[in-house]
Coordinates of C-alpha atoms and ligand atoms in Angstrom, one line a residue:
M1 CA -24.1 28.1 0.5
R2 CA -24.2 25.5 -2.2
I3 CA -22.2 22.3 -1.3
L4 CA -21.1 19.7 -3.7
L5 CA -20.4 16.1 -2.4
Y6 CA -18.3 14.2 -4.7
N7 CA -17.0 10.5 -4.9
P8 CA -14.5 9.8 -7.7
D9 CA -14.9 6.8 -10.1
N10 CA -12.5 3.9 -9.6
G11 CA -11.8 4.0 -13.3
V12 CA -12.3 0.2 -13.7
T13 CA -15.8 -0.9 -12.9
R14 CA -19.1 0.9 -12.7
N15 CA -20.4 0.8 -9.1
F16 CA -23.8 -0.7 -9.0
M17 CA -24.6 1.2 -5.9
P18 CA -24.3 4.8 -4.7
H19 CA -22.2 5.7 -1.6
L20 CA -23.9 6.1 1.6
W21 CA -21.6 8.7 3.0
M22 CA -23.0 11.3 0.6
F23 CA -26.7 10.7 1.5
L24 CA -25.8 10.7 5.1
L25 CA -23.8 13.9 5.1
E26 CA -26.5 15.5 2.9
A27 CA -29.1 14.7 5.6
L28 CA -26.8 16.0 8.3
T29 CA -26.2 19.3 6.6
P30 CA -28.0 22.3 8.2
S31 CA -31.2 23.0 6.2
D32 CA -30.1 26.5 5.0
H33 CA -27.6 25.0 2.6
E34 CA -28.2 23.3 -0.6
V35 CA -26.3 19.9 -1.3
L36 CA -25.6 18.5 -4.7
L37 CA -24.3 14.9 -5.2
I38 CA -22.1 13.6 -7.9
D39 CA -21.0 10.0 -7.9
G40 CA -18.2 9.7 -10.5
N41 CA -19.0 6.1 -11.1
A42 CA -22.6 7.1 -12.4
Q43 CA -21.6 10.5 -13.8
P44 CA -18.1 10.5 -15.0
M45 CA -16.3 13.8 -14.8
D46 CA -12.6 15.0 -15.3
E47 CA -10.7 17.8 -13.7
A48 CA -11.8 20.4 -16.1
G49 CA -15.4 19.2 -15.8
I50 CA -15.5 19.5 -12.0
A51 CA -13.8 23.0 -12.2
R52 CA -16.4 24.1 -14.7
Y53 CA -19.2 22.5 -12.7
V54 CA -18.3 24.4 -9.4
R55 CA -18.1 27.7 -11.2
E56 CA -21.2 27.4 -13.2
Q57 CA -23.2 26.0 -10.1
N58 CA -21.8 28.6 -7.9
I59 CA -20.5 26.0 -5.3
G60 CA -19.1 27.3 -1.9
L61 CA -17.7 24.1 -0.6
V62 CA -16.7 20.7 -2.0
G63 CA -16.7 17.5 0.1
I64 CA -14.7 14.6 -1.5
G65 CA -14.7 11.2 -0.1
A66 CA -12.7 8.2 -1.4
M67 CA -11.2 4.8 -0.7
T68 CA -7.6 4.2 -1.2
R69 CA -8.0 2.8 -4.5
M70 CA -9.6 6.1 -5.9
I71 CA -7.5 8.5 -3.9
A72 CA -5.2 9.5 -6.8
K73 CA -8.2 10.6 -8.8
A74 CA -9.7 12.3 -5.7
Y75 CA -6.5 14.5 -5.3
R76 CA -6.5 15.4 -8.9
M77 CA -10.1 16.6 -8.7
A78 CA -9.5 18.4 -5.3
D79 CA -6.6 20.1 -6.9
A80 CA -8.8 21.3 -9.9
V81 CA -11.4 22.6 -7.5
R82 CA -9.0 24.5 -5.3
A83 CA -7.4 25.9 -8.4
A84 CA -10.9 27.3 -9.3
G85 CA -11.0 29.0 -5.9
V86 CA -13.3 26.8 -4.0
P87 CA -12.3 25.1 -0.8
V88 CA -12.1 21.3 -0.4
V89 CA -12.7 19.1 2.6
M90 CA -11.8 15.5 2.3
G91 CA -13.0 12.6 4.4
G92 CA -13.2 8.8 4.3
P93 CA -10.9 5.8 5.1
H94 CA -7.8 6.9 3.1
V95 CA -7.4 10.4 4.4
T96 CA -8.3 9.3 8.0
E97 CA -5.1 7.1 7.9
M98 CA -3.1 9.5 5.9
P99 CA -4.2 13.1 6.7
D100 CA -0.7 14.5 6.3
E101 CA -0.7 13.4 2.7
A102 CA -4.0 15.2 2.0
L103 CA -2.7 18.4 3.6
G104 CA 0.6 18.4 2.0
R105 CA 2.3 18.0 5.4
D106 CA 4.4 15.1 4.1
G107 CA 6.4 17.2 1.7
G108 CA 4.0 16.7 -1.2
T109 CA 1.3 18.8 -2.7
R110 CA -1.5 20.1 -0.5
H111 CA -4.8 18.7 -1.9
A112 CA -7.4 19.6 0.7
D113 CA -8.1 22.7 2.8
A114 CA -9.4 20.4 5.5
V115 CA -9.6 16.8 6.4
A116 CA -12.3 15.1 8.4
L117 CA -11.0 12.2 10.4
G118 CA -12.9 9.1 11.0
E119 CA -16.7 9.2 11.4
A120 CA -17.9 12.6 10.4
D121 CA -21.6 12.5 11.4
E122 CA -20.9 15.0 14.2
T123 CA -18.1 17.1 12.7
W124 CA -19.7 17.7 9.4
P125 CA -22.2 20.4 10.5
K126 CA -19.2 22.2 12.2
I127 CA -17.3 22.0 9.0
V128 CA -20.1 23.7 7.0
E129 CA -20.3 26.4 9.5
D130 CA -16.6 27.1 9.5
A131 CA -16.6 26.9 5.9
V132 CA -19.4 29.5 5.7
H133 CA -17.2 31.8 7.8
G134 CA -14.2 31.2 5.7
K135 CA -12.5 29.6 8.9
L136 CA -11.9 26.1 7.9
K137 CA -9.5 24.2 10.2
D138 CA -6.9 21.7 8.9
V139 CA -8.2 18.8 10.8
Y140 CA -11.6 18.0 12.2
A141 CA -11.6 15.0 14.6
P142 CA -14.5 13.4 16.3
V143 CA -13.7 14.1 19.9
D144 CA -15.6 15.0 23.1
E145 CA -14.8 18.0 25.3
F146 CA -11.9 16.2 27.0
G147 CA -10.3 15.5 23.5
Q148 CA -11.2 11.8 23.8
E149 CA -12.1 10.1 20.6
K150 CA -16.0 9.9 20.3
K151 CA -18.0 7.7 18.1
P152 CA -21.4 8.5 17.0
T153 CA -24.0 6.4 18.8
L154 CA -26.3 6.0 15.8
Q155 CA -29.2 6.5 18.1
P156 CA -30.8 8.8 17.0
Y157 CA -30.0 8.3 13.3
P158 CA -30.8 10.9 10.7
S159 CA -33.6 10.1 8.4
I160 CA -32.4 10.1 4.9
P161 CA -35.2 11.5 2.7
W162 CA -35.2 8.7 0.3
N163 CA -38.8 9.8 -0.9
T164 CA -37.4 13.2 -2.4
I165 CA -33.8 12.4 -3.1
N166 CA -32.9 12.7 -6.9
L167 CA -31.7 9.0 -7.7
D168 CA -31.9 9.4 -11.4
Q169 CA -28.0 8.7 -11.8
F170 CA -28.3 5.4 -10.0
N171 CA -31.0 3.7 -12.1
L172 CA -29.6 0.3 -13.2
V173 CA -32.1 -0.2 -16.0
P174 CA -30.4 0.6 -19.2
K175 CA -31.9 3.7 -20.8
P176 CA -33.1 1.9 -24.0
A177 CA -34.9 -0.8 -21.8
Y178 CA -36.5 1.9 -19.3
R179 CA -39.3 3.0 -21.5
W180 CA -40.2 -0.6 -22.7
L181 CA -40.1 -2.0 -19.2
K182 CA -42.1 1.0 -17.9
K183 CA -44.7 0.5 -20.4
L184 CA -45.0 -3.1 -19.7
G185 CA -46.0 -2.3 -16.2
G186 CA -45.4 -4.5 -13.2
G187 CA -42.9 -2.3 -11.5
W188 CA -39.6 -2.8 -13.4
G189 CA -39.2 0.7 -14.8
T190 CA -36.3 1.4 -12.5
F191 CA -34.0 -0.8 -10.5
R192 CA -31.8 0.6 -7.8
V193 CA -29.4 -0.9 -5.1
I194 CA -29.5 1.4 -2.1
P195 CA -27.0 1.2 0.8
V196 CA -28.5 1.1 4.2
E197 CA -26.5 0.6 7.5
S198 CA -28.1 -1.0 10.5
G199 CA -24.9 -0.8 12.7
R200 CA -21.3 0.0 12.6
G201 CA -18.0 -1.7 13.8
C202 CA -16.6 -5.1 13.8
P203 CA -14.3 -6.2 16.7
Y204 CA -12.6 -9.3 14.8
G205 CA -9.6 -7.2 13.6
C206 CA -8.6 -9.2 10.5
E207 CA -5.1 -8.1 9.7
F208 CA -5.8 -6.7 6.2
C209 CA -9.0 -4.9 7.2
T210 CA -9.4 -1.1 7.7
V211 CA -12.8 -1.5 9.6
T212 CA -11.8 -2.4 13.1
G213 CA -9.2 0.5 13.2
F214 CA -11.6 3.0 11.6
F215 CA -14.9 2.3 13.3
G216 CA -13.4 0.9 16.4
D217 CA -14.2 -2.4 18.0
S218 CA -17.2 -0.8 19.8
I219 CA -20.1 -2.0 17.9
R220 CA -23.1 0.4 17.6
F221 CA -26.6 -0.2 16.3
R222 CA -29.5 1.9 15.0
T223 CA -32.9 1.1 16.6
N224 CA -34.9 -1.4 14.7
E225 CA -37.7 1.2 14.4
S226 CA -35.4 3.5 12.4
V227 CA -34.2 0.8 10.1
V228 CA -37.7 -0.5 9.5
K229 CA -38.9 3.2 8.8
E230 CA -36.1 3.6 6.2
L231 CA -36.9 0.2 4.5
L232 CA -40.7 1.3 4.4
L233 CA -39.7 4.7 2.9
L234 CA -37.6 2.9 0.3
K235 CA -40.3 0.4 -0.5
A236 CA -42.9 3.2 -0.8
R237 CA -40.6 5.1 -3.3
A238 CA -40.2 2.1 -5.5
R239 CA -43.8 1.5 -5.6
S240 CA -44.7 5.2 -6.4
E241 CA -42.3 5.3 -9.3
G242 CA -43.2 2.0 -10.7
G243 CA -39.7 0.5 -10.0
Q244 CA -37.7 -1.9 -7.8
I245 CA -35.4 -1.2 -4.9
A246 CA -33.0 -3.7 -3.3
V247 CA -30.9 -2.8 -0.3
F248 CA -27.4 -3.5 0.4
F249 CA -26.9 -3.7 4.3
I250 CA -23.4 -2.4 4.4
D251 CA -22.7 -3.3 7.9
D252 CA -19.5 -5.1 7.9
N253 CA -20.8 -8.0 9.8
F254 CA -24.6 -7.8 9.8
A255 CA -24.9 -10.6 12.2
I256 CA -22.2 -9.6 14.7
N257 CA -24.7 -9.7 17.4
V258 CA -27.0 -12.5 16.4
K259 CA -29.6 -11.8 19.0
R260 CA -30.0 -8.1 17.8
T261 CA -30.1 -9.3 14.1
K262 CA -32.8 -11.8 14.9
S263 CA -34.8 -9.0 16.6
L264 CA -34.3 -6.6 13.7
L265 CA -35.4 -9.4 11.1
R266 CA -38.5 -10.1 13.1
D267 CA -39.4 -6.4 13.2
I268 CA -38.9 -6.1 9.5
I269 CA -41.2 -9.1 8.8
A270 CA -43.8 -7.8 11.4
A271 CA -43.9 -4.5 9.6
N272 CA -44.0 -6.0 6.1
A273 CA -41.0 -3.8 5.3
Q274 CA -39.2 -6.7 3.2
V275 CA -37.4 -5.6 0.1
F276 CA -34.8 -7.9 -1.4
W277 CA -31.4 -7.4 0.4
V278 CA -27.8 -8.3 0.4
A279 CA -25.7 -8.4 3.6
Q280 CA -22.2 -9.2 4.6
I281 CA -21.9 -11.9 7.4
S282 CA -18.9 -14.0 8.5
A283 CA -19.2 -17.6 7.9
N284 CA -18.9 -18.6 11.8
L285 CA -22.1 -16.6 12.3
L286 CA -24.1 -18.5 9.8
R287 CA -24.5 -21.7 11.9
D288 CA -27.7 -20.7 13.5
E289 CA -30.7 -22.2 11.6
E290 CA -33.3 -19.8 13.2
L291 CA -31.1 -16.9 12.0
L292 CA -31.2 -18.3 8.5
D293 CA -34.7 -18.7 8.4
L294 CA -35.4 -15.2 9.5
I295 CA -32.8 -13.9 6.9
A296 CA -35.0 -15.7 4.1
A297 CA -38.3 -14.5 5.4
A298 CA -37.1 -10.9 5.9
G299 CA -36.0 -10.5 2.2
G300 CA -32.2 -11.6 2.4
R301 CA -31.3 -13.0 -1.0
W302 CA -27.5 -12.8 -1.3
I303 CA -25.0 -13.0 1.5
F304 CA -21.5 -11.8 1.1
I305 CA -19.0 -14.0 2.9
G306 CA -15.5 -13.1 3.3
M307 CA -14.0 -16.7 3.0
E308 CA -10.5 -15.4 2.0
S309 CA -8.8 -18.8 1.8
I310 CA -9.5 -22.4 2.1
D311 CA -6.1 -22.8 3.9
P312 CA -6.4 -22.6 7.8
T313 CA -2.5 -21.5 7.9
N314 CA -3.4 -18.6 5.7
L315 CA -6.3 -17.6 7.7
A316 CA -4.3 -17.8 11.0
G317 CA -1.7 -15.7 9.4
V318 CA -4.2 -12.8 8.8
N319 CA -5.9 -13.1 12.3
K320 CA -9.0 -14.7 10.7
G321 CA -8.7 -18.1 12.2
F322 CA -12.3 -17.9 13.2
N323 CA -13.0 -18.9 9.6
K324 CA -13.2 -22.7 9.4
P325 CA -12.8 -23.9 5.8
G326 CA -14.2 -27.3 6.9
E327 CA -17.6 -25.7 7.5
Y328 CA -17.7 -23.5 4.4
A329 CA -19.8 -26.2 2.4
A330 CA -22.4 -26.8 5.2
V331 CA -23.0 -22.9 5.6
L332 CA -23.6 -22.6 2.0
E333 CA -25.9 -25.7 1.9
R334 CA -27.9 -24.3 4.7
L335 CA -28.3 -21.0 2.9
A336 CA -29.2 -22.6 -0.5
Q337 CA -31.8 -24.8 1.2
R338 CA -33.5 -21.5 1.9
N339 CA -32.9 -20.1 -1.6
V340 CA -30.4 -17.6 -0.3
F341 CA -27.2 -17.6 -2.2
A342 CA -23.6 -16.5 -1.4
I343 CA -21.1 -14.1 -2.8
T344 CA -17.9 -16.0 -1.7
S345 CA -14.8 -13.6 -1.6
F346 CA -11.3 -15.1 -1.8
I347 CA -7.8 -13.4 -1.4
F348 CA -4.8 -14.9 -3.1
G349 CA -1.3 -14.0 -2.5
M350 CA -1.4 -14.8 1.1
D351 CA 1.9 -16.0 2.8
N352 CA 1.2 -19.7 2.5
D353 CA -0.2 -19.5 -1.0
T354 CA 1.7 -21.4 -3.7
P355 CA 1.1 -21.6 -7.5
G356 CA -2.0 -23.7 -7.9
V357 CA -4.1 -22.0 -5.3
A358 CA -6.7 -21.0 -7.6
E359 CA -7.4 -24.5 -8.9
R360 CA -7.3 -25.9 -5.3
T361 CA -9.8 -23.3 -4.4
L362 CA -12.0 -23.9 -7.4
Q363 CA -12.0 -27.7 -6.6
Q364 CA -13.8 -26.8 -3.4
I365 CA -16.1 -24.2 -4.9
R366 CA -17.3 -26.8 -7.4
T367 CA -18.6 -29.0 -4.6
W368 CA -20.7 -26.1 -3.3
P369 CA -24.2 -24.7 -4.3
A370 CA -23.8 -22.2 -7.2
G371 CA -22.9 -18.8 -6.0
L372 CA -20.8 -15.8 -7.0
P373 CA -17.2 -16.4 -6.3
I374 CA -14.8 -13.4 -6.5
F375 CA -11.1 -13.2 -6.3
G376 CA -8.7 -10.5 -5.2
L377 CA -5.0 -10.0 -4.0
L378 CA -3.9 -9.4 -0.6
T379 CA -3.5 -5.5 -0.4
P380 CA -1.6 -3.6 2.4
L381 CA -4.2 -0.7 2.9
P382 CA -2.7 2.2 4.9
G383 CA -3.4 2.0 8.6
T384 CA -3.9 -1.8 8.7
P385 CA -1.8 -4.1 10.9
L386 CA -1.0 -5.9 7.5
Y387 CA 0.7 -2.6 6.1
T388 CA 2.9 -2.2 9.3
R389 CA 3.9 -5.9 9.5
L390 CA 5.0 -5.8 5.7
K391 CA 6.6 -2.5 6.0
D392 CA 8.5 -3.6 9.1
A393 CA 9.7 -6.7 7.3
G394 CA 10.9 -4.6 4.3
R395 CA 8.4 -6.5 2.0
L396 CA 6.6 -3.5 0.4
T397 CA 7.5 -3.2 -3.3
R398 CA 5.2 -0.2 -3.8
P399 CA 4.9 1.4 -0.3
K400 CA 2.6 4.2 -1.7
H401 CA 0.8 1.9 -4.2
W402 CA -2.4 4.3 -4.1
Q403 CA -0.4 7.0 -5.9
E404 CA -0.5 4.9 -9.1
F405 CA -3.4 2.5 -8.6
I406 CA -3.0 -0.6 -10.9
P407 CA -5.8 -3.0 -10.6
F408 CA -5.1 -6.6 -9.4
T409 CA -1.4 -5.8 -9.0
M410 CA 0.3 -6.5 -5.7
A411 CA 2.2 -4.1 -3.6
H412 CA 4.3 -6.6 -1.7
T413 CA 5.9 -10.0 -2.6
P414 CA 4.2 -13.0 -1.3
L415 CA 6.4 -15.5 0.5
K416 CA 5.9 -18.6 -1.6
M417 CA 5.2 -17.2 -5.1
T418 CA 6.1 -14.3 -7.3
I419 CA 3.8 -11.3 -7.8
P420 CA 3.2 -12.2 -11.5
E421 CA 2.3 -15.8 -10.3
A422 CA -0.2 -14.4 -7.7
H423 CA -1.8 -12.4 -10.5
A424 CA -1.9 -15.4 -12.7
E425 CA -3.9 -17.1 -10.0
V426 CA -6.4 -14.4 -9.8
L427 CA -6.9 -14.4 -13.5
D428 CA -7.2 -18.2 -13.5
G429 CA -9.9 -17.8 -10.7
W430 CA -12.0 -15.5 -12.8
N431 CA -11.6 -17.2 -16.0
R432 CA -12.6 -20.5 -14.9
S433 CA -15.6 -19.2 -12.7
Y434 CA -17.1 -16.8 -15.4
S435 CA -16.3 -18.6 -18.7
P436 CA -19.6 -19.2 -20.7
E437 CA -19.2 -22.9 -19.7
A438 CA -18.9 -22.2 -16.0
I439 CA -21.9 -19.8 -16.1
A440 CA -23.9 -22.4 -18.1
Q441 CA -22.9 -25.1 -15.4
A442 CA -24.0 -22.7 -12.4
V443 CA -27.4 -22.1 -14.2
Q444 CA -27.8 -25.8 -14.9
S445 CA -26.9 -26.7 -11.2
L446 CA -30.3 -24.9 -10.4
D447 CA -32.4 -26.9 -12.7
H448 CA -34.5 -28.2 -9.9
K449 CA -35.5 -24.6 -8.9
P450 CA -38.0 -22.4 -10.5
L451 CA -36.9 -20.4 -13.7
G452 CA -36.5 -17.2 -11.7
Y453 CA -33.6 -18.5 -9.7
R454 CA -31.7 -19.5 -12.8
I455 CA -32.3 -16.1 -14.4
N456 CA -31.1 -14.6 -11.2
I457 CA -27.8 -16.5 -11.2
L458 CA -27.2 -15.8 -14.8
V459 CA -27.8 -12.2 -14.7
A460 CA -25.7 -11.9 -11.5
R461 CA -22.8 -13.9 -13.0
L462 CA -22.9 -11.6 -16.2
F463 CA -22.6 -8.5 -14.0
F464 CA -20.0 -9.9 -11.6
R465 CA -17.9 -10.9 -14.5
G466 CA -17.3 -7.3 -15.0
I467 CA -15.4 -6.9 -11.6
Y468 CA -12.4 -8.5 -13.5
F469 CA -13.1 -8.3 -17.2
P470 CA -13.9 -4.8 -18.2
Q471 CA -17.4 -4.7 -19.8
M472 CA -18.2 -1.0 -20.1
G473 CA -20.5 0.0 -22.9
P474 CA -23.0 -1.6 -25.2
W475 CA -20.3 -3.5 -27.5
A476 CA -18.7 -5.2 -24.5
W477 CA -22.2 -6.2 -23.2
L478 CA -23.2 -7.5 -26.7
K479 CA -20.0 -9.6 -26.7
V480 CA -20.8 -11.1 -23.2
I481 CA -24.3 -11.8 -24.3
S482 CA -23.1 -13.5 -27.6
Q483 CA -20.7 -15.6 -25.6
N484 CA -23.4 -16.7 -23.3
R485 CA -26.1 -16.9 -25.9
R486 CA -26.7 -20.7 -25.4
T487 CA -27.6 -20.4 -21.8
I488 CA -29.6 -17.2 -22.4
F489 CA -31.6 -19.0 -25.2
K490 CA -32.2 -22.0 -23.0
L491 CA -33.9 -19.8 -20.4
V492 CA -35.8 -17.7 -22.9
R493 CA -37.0 -21.0 -24.4
E494 CA -38.2 -22.2 -21.0
G495 CA -39.7 -18.8 -20.5
L496 CA -41.8 -19.1 -23.6
G497 CA -44.2 -21.1 -21.3
V498 CA -44.9 -17.6 -20.2
R499 CA -48.2 -15.8 -20.4
H500 CA -47.4 -12.8 -22.6
D501 CA -50.5 -11.0 -21.5
A502 CA -49.2 -11.1 -17.9
P503 CA -47.3 -8.0 -16.6
L504 CA -43.9 -8.2 -15.1
R505 CA -44.5 -8.6 -11.4
S506 CA -42.9 -7.0 -8.5
P507 CA -41.4 -9.1 -5.7
D508 CA -44.1 -7.8 -3.5
S509 CA -46.7 -9.7 -5.3
L510 CA -45.0 -13.0 -5.3
K511 CA -46.4 -15.3 -2.6
S512 CA -44.5 -18.5 -2.2
Q513 CA -40.8 -18.8 -1.5
G514 CA -40.5 -21.0 -4.7
E515 CA -41.6 -18.2 -6.7
T516 CA -39.9 -15.4 -5.0
S517 CA -37.5 -13.8 -7.5
Q518 CA -34.1 -12.2 -6.6
L519 CA -32.0 -9.3 -7.3
P520 CA -31.4 -8.5 -10.9
Q521 CA -34.4 -10.3 -12.2
L522 CA -35.4 -7.7 -14.7
L523 CA -36.4 -10.4 -17.4
R524 CA -38.8 -12.3 -15.2
H525 CA -42.2 -13.1 -16.7
E526 CA -45.0 -15.2 -14.8
V527 CA -44.1 -18.7 -15.4
R528 CA -47.0 -21.0 -16.4
H529 CA -46.1 -24.1 -14.3
R530 CA -46.8 -27.2 -16.3
Ligands
B12_601 C1 -20.3 -0.7 0.8 C2 -18.9 -1.0 0.6 C3 -18.4 -1.2 -0.6 C4 -19.3 -1.2 -1.9 C5 -18.8 0.0 -2.8 C6 -19.0 1.3 -2.3 C7 -20.5 1.8 -2.1 N1 -21.0 2.1 -3.3 O1 -21.0 2.0 -1.1 C8 -18.5 -2.3 -2.8 C9 -19.2 -3.7 -2.2 C10 -18.7 -2.3 -4.3 C11 -17.1 -2.3 -2.2 C12 -16.1 -2.7 -3.1 C13 -14.8 -2.5 -2.4 N2 -14.4 -2.0 -1.2 CO1 -15.6 -1.5 0.0 N3 -16.7 -1.1 1.6 C14 -18.0 -1.0 1.7 C15 -18.2 -0.8 3.2 C16 -18.6 -2.1 3.7 C17 -19.3 0.3 3.5 C18 -19.0 1.7 3.1 C19 -20.0 2.5 3.7 O2 -21.0 3.0 3.2 N4 -19.8 2.7 5.2 C20 -20.8 3.6 5.9 C21 -20.3 5.1 5.8 C22 -21.3 5.8 6.6 O3 -19.1 5.2 6.3 P1 -17.9 5.9 5.4 O4 -18.2 5.6 4.0 O5 -16.6 5.5 6.0 O6 -18.2 7.3 5.7 C23 -18.1 8.0 6.9 C24 -16.7 8.6 7.2 O7 -15.7 7.9 6.5 C25 -16.9 10.0 6.7 N5 -16.7 10.4 5.3 C26 -16.6 9.5 4.2 N6 -16.5 10.3 3.1 C27 -16.4 11.6 3.5 C28 -16.3 12.7 2.7 C29 -16.3 14.0 3.3 C30 -16.2 15.2 2.6 C31 -16.4 14.0 4.8 C32 -16.3 15.3 5.5 C33 -16.5 12.9 5.5 C34 -16.6 11.7 4.9 O8 -18.1 10.4 7.1 C35 -19.0 9.3 6.8 C36 -20.0 9.2 8.1 O9 -19.3 9.2 9.2 C37 -16.9 -0.4 3.8 C38 -16.6 -0.8 5.3 C39 -17.4 0.3 6.0 N7 -18.0 -0.2 7.1 O10 -17.2 1.5 5.9 C40 -16.0 -1.1 2.7 C41 -14.6 -0.4 2.5 C42 -14.8 1.0 2.2 N8 -14.2 -1.0 1.2 C43 -12.9 -1.3 1.2 C44 -12.4 -2.0 0.0 C45 -10.8 -2.2 0.1 C46 -13.0 -2.3 -1.1 C47 -12.5 -2.8 -2.3 C48 -11.1 -2.3 -2.9 C49 -12.4 -4.4 -2.1 C50 -11.7 -5.2 -3.2 N9 -10.5 -5.7 -2.8 O11 -12.1 -5.2 -4.2 C51 -13.6 -2.7 -3.4 C52 -13.4 -1.6 -4.4 C53 -14.5 -0.8 -4.7 C54 -14.5 0.0 -6.0 N10 -15.5 0.3 -6.6 O12 -13.5 0.5 -6.3 C55 -12.2 -0.8 2.3 C56 -11.6 0.6 2.0 C57 -10.2 0.8 2.7 C58 -9.5 1.9 2.2 N11 -8.5 2.3 2.9 O13 -9.8 2.2 1.1 C59 -13.3 -0.7 3.5 C60 -13.2 0.2 4.5 C61 -13.5 -2.0 4.0 C62 -12.3 -2.7 4.6 N12 -12.3 -4.0 4.6 O14 -11.3 -2.2 4.9 N13 -17.2 -1.7 -1.0
SF4_602 S1 -14.7 -9.8 10.0 FE1 -14.8 -8.5 8.1 S2 -15.2 -6.4 8.8 FE2 -14.6 -7.7 10.6 S3 -12.4 -7.2 10.6 FE3 -12.6 -9.1 9.6 S4 -12.7 -8.5 7.4 FE4 -12.9 -6.6 8.7

């Protein structure tokens, strides 16, 4: 049977990274079936397109996975596939919380023939087998022989064949630059960010988060050996095709067990399996200096920190009192000393927020080392304690907000500001953090660091800007480049101390920390130190 795994686009931004679930399920599919992957963020497709595709490719089963924010599109695509006579199974966080919606048991349209609840690592082969025999059940739940919920151990973990998977749709080097960069040599013909998980689960139970409910509070890890093997495979692939691969460790809290994280990082270093990587770690776990040294030495370059708010009352209100705003600055300084930078994520519209929250937050951010601040609104995702609390209090203004997804628009009224005021705060946060002046300032604040770091923060800021301000397509990009031309020219001028005969170098060949480049450093030349 030919199986299509499809992840819809979010309609707002292009994802910089493919979705792990697709590769994982592909690796777990019995070998007598052929699996095709389409990520709508990289390969846009509409309803007519997917119906045509499943007919032309003779697809026997379509698996669709989606977060809440893409679920309306997922349902439309599922409807088109089913109308073409091909069965659809849906999985992922949204349908796990709302299976009746997908199955049409809530009085609405049925979108899926079957729904896979929770982690599908063990149910997927059974789903495929049932589909082959035309006997799909409505619901597949990960349970043991006694009907008790059963979480996959991650030991063993399937090996994803990164050396053979077709990753063409996930190359971040724009096509026009591709041939030029490839010719130039030095390993920048392709650049991909690849998701890798080293463990699952987070016991912290923040009120707005799906993770604790979905993965359970039992934390499970892969063996160090299996993670290291995967990194080596990715590294070998990048080298063999003259490109670069960076890894996003998608664990919700990569250092949730500090002892184990240190041991993994030591093994990565010992095996020379370093690639540049990003990971999500909560601020309270970044106090340990040895952990930070190991992160830097093992290839860690960006750490995503869910700071959420600088107001302890807000944090306590969403069960995230373990975040201590008083220590944010010290945490970021410690990272920056090791040339590791932070993506700091904030949520506005919390119950204690009042107008002016963006400016108050920015005042703090300006005192921190340059990083990548991002701003969102408190969103009641289905299945979270936040959803239940707001629903019980009658505060949901759009109880099924996912049916009509509107980016950066709240689905409930905050207590101390209005919905438009909350949105205005988010706009203010993005505007003031990603204006050409703010970008120039961030770059300038790294003047004491080698050129590579400044190029890194510039490129990262230009990309991150796109999370809020749509910049799809060449014209949008030209506009952004033109607005930031002063900062770009400044760095180019500095780079003219560059040896033009020197090829672009890969991170592998960089020796000292000071010279180690970071993620999107496509423009890097060898700098002649004067
Ligand atoms: C990586 C990640 C991202 C990436 C993007 C996704 C990507 N390219 O991988 C980035 C960083 C961009 C991102 C952004 C956002 N994310 Co995010 N993200 C994650 C994260 C940390 C890991 C996802 C992952 O790969 N997990 C590991 C795989 C193995 O698990 P899985 O995807 O759930 O798949 C398993 C099952 O669900 C199931 N399954 C999944 N799909 C399918 C399909 C079929 C057919 C079947 C049978 C089974 C199946 O089988 C898999 C194996 O067991 C999750 C949290 C988490 N730990 O999952 C949050 C998570 C998915 N994100 C979340 C959110 C809310 C967001 C944002 C909306 C945040 C924001 N406010 O901006 C944005 C929106 C992104 C967008 N583009 O629209 C929520 C989603 C909740 C929900 N109900 O939708 C999660 C769960 C985190 C949370 N705090 O609650 N995210
Ligand atoms: S620490 Fe992060 S992953 Fe864990 S519950 Fe809180 S928001 Fe979710």
